[in-house]
Each structure stands twice: as C-alpha cells, then as structure tokens.
Amino acid sequence: MIDRSAFRTLSYGLYIITSVTADGKKVGCVANTFQQVASEPPMTSVSLNKENATTQAILETGAYAVNVLGQTAMMDLIGLFGFKSSKEVDKFKDTQHTINTANLPHLEQDCVAHFVVEVRDRVDVGTHIIFVGPVIESNVVSHDEPMTYTYYHEVLRGKTPPKAASYVGEETTTPNSQEGTETAKTADEAAEKAAPKIGWRCKLCGYIEMVDELPDDYTCPICGMGKEMFERVEL
Ligand code: FE
C-alpha cells in the first residue's frame, strides 16, 4: 500500500534553479529537490521535470546555479519561475540578477545563498532527471530565514505545480479562518463576521482574488491562467 499523504510529511526548501541554453538564453524554474548528498567533495543533486526549459538547458550546458529563496520571496517571484515557462516568457526581464563567474544567472533578490553545480551524472527517473554533481562555488547572500516548502504552503498559500517532483495530486487548502476567533464587539460586526467573504481561487497556483465576480478577461497575476481556471471560495 502507498499512502500518498505520507509524502506530505517530507521536508524541503525552495529554490530557483537557473541555467543558460546553448545559444545563451537565460532560463530558470522553481524546485524543492536540491540537496547535499555528500560532503567531501561537496556533492549535490536536484530533480527536474524533463519538460522544463531549464532541464534542457542544463543538459546542453552541463551546469546550473541554485538560488536559495528566503522567506521574503513573494508569490509573484515564485509564480513567475514556478508556474510560467521559460519557453514563453523572459523570466529575467524584471528580476534583479547578475551573471556569475560560471556565466550563469544569480538572482539578487529574495535569496539567502547561491550555489553553482557542475553536472557529473544524470539519472533518468521517468518524468524527471536527477542531476548529480559537485558544488564549484557557493556563498551566503543574506541571513534572512530560508524559505521552507511548509512556509510556502501554509503562509503564502502556494500550491505544488503538476510538474514538480513532489506533486502528489490535487491539494485541498483550508482558507485562513483566524478572523473567526476574534470576538465581535457589536451586532453589526458580528453580522459582518458571520457573512462569508467571497473570493476566487486559481486552481493552478492557489492565488486568491477577493472580489464577488471576476471580469471575463481576467488573468491570474501569478500564473497567467484565465478566468475559467478559478473556483469560487468562501473565506
Ligand atoms: Fe494562478
């Protein structure tokens, strides 16, 4: 028996993996699977979906950079790198970044550390490829708290993209109901609190727009999906 919910007990960080294609285009995606696997030399691995443009770029150039996200990272940055494709948008156009000594893009915003990894081995695991290799460069960027996957889910209310290695199916998110614990001071306030607030939640990225109705030409500010991908929620 495989209990899929057991996988939700695993702990991860959140990273933006960047690389460049053979013709020099900068690409990047979000991953939660970067990890150290040996210490001397410092070996690491990351598992990326074969369909990602970043995966193809790493296959072409044999190296990638890791940007360890801090808790200051917001859904717009994670949405841009996690839910949009480098094949369709230039993710670096409005993202602060530099080109490091390995000629790979390093994000300058919302990161706590940088790594550069040289790929030595690849393991084909079906939908994903695991890239294994030594760290050839690393540095601490800030002493902010690193972003954990739990923080991303519970505080930012983020969802797991279907192409992520840790995707285990449709997630149900519990709306934040802390307001319900407050004591209403007046009958009006009590009535207001009793009435549910209406919002629309993107079924792809989890973004919630607090309006009664979405306009027909509405697009998700995080992942770019249209109105048809939104479901009505009461908070
Ligand atoms: Fe979305």
PDB file of C-alpha atoms and ligand atoms in Angstrom, residues 75 83 201-208 218-226 229-230, ligand 1:
ATOM      1  CA  MET A  75       4.221  34.676  -4.802  1.00  0.00           C
ATOM      2  CA  PHE A  83       4.188  28.392 -13.000  1.00  0.00           C
ATOM      3  CA  ARG A 201      -9.026  30.831  -6.198  1.00  0.00           C
ATOM      4  CA  CYS A 202      -6.766  29.881  -9.093  1.00  0.00           C
ATOM      5  CA  LYS A 203      -6.835  26.089  -9.350  1.00  0.00           C
ATOM      6  CA  LEU A 204      -3.290  26.063 -10.746  1.00  0.00           C
ATOM      7  CA  CYS A 205      -1.263  28.289  -8.404  1.00  0.00           C
ATOM      8  CA  GLY A 206      -3.637  28.921  -5.498  1.00  0.00           C
ATOM      9  CA  TYR A 207      -3.788  32.715  -5.834  1.00  0.00           C
ATOM     10  CA  ILE A 208      -7.000  34.188  -4.360  1.00  0.00           C
ATOM     11  CA  TYR A 218      -9.257  38.337 -16.044  1.00  0.00           C
ATOM     12  CA  THR A 219      -5.880  36.576 -15.902  1.00  0.00           C
ATOM     13  CA  CYS A 220      -4.112  35.276 -12.814  1.00  0.00           C
ATOM     14  CA  PRO A 221      -1.307  37.689 -11.795  1.00  0.00           C
ATOM     15  CA  ILE A 222       0.800  34.715 -10.651  1.00  0.00           C
ATOM     16  CA  CYS A 223       0.495  32.045 -13.322  1.00  0.00           C
ATOM     17  CA  GLY A 224      -1.351  33.826 -16.127  1.00  0.00           C
ATOM     18  CA  MET A 225      -4.316  31.423 -16.330  1.00  0.00           C
ATOM     19  CA  GLY A 226      -7.713  32.787 -17.394  1.00  0.00           C
ATOM     20  CA  MET A 229      -9.276  28.215 -14.046  1.00  0.00           C
ATOM     21  CA  PHE A 230     -10.726  29.987 -10.995  1.00  0.00           C
TER      22      PHE A 230
HETATM   23 FE    FE B   1      -2.699  31.193 -10.962  1.00  0.00          FE
END
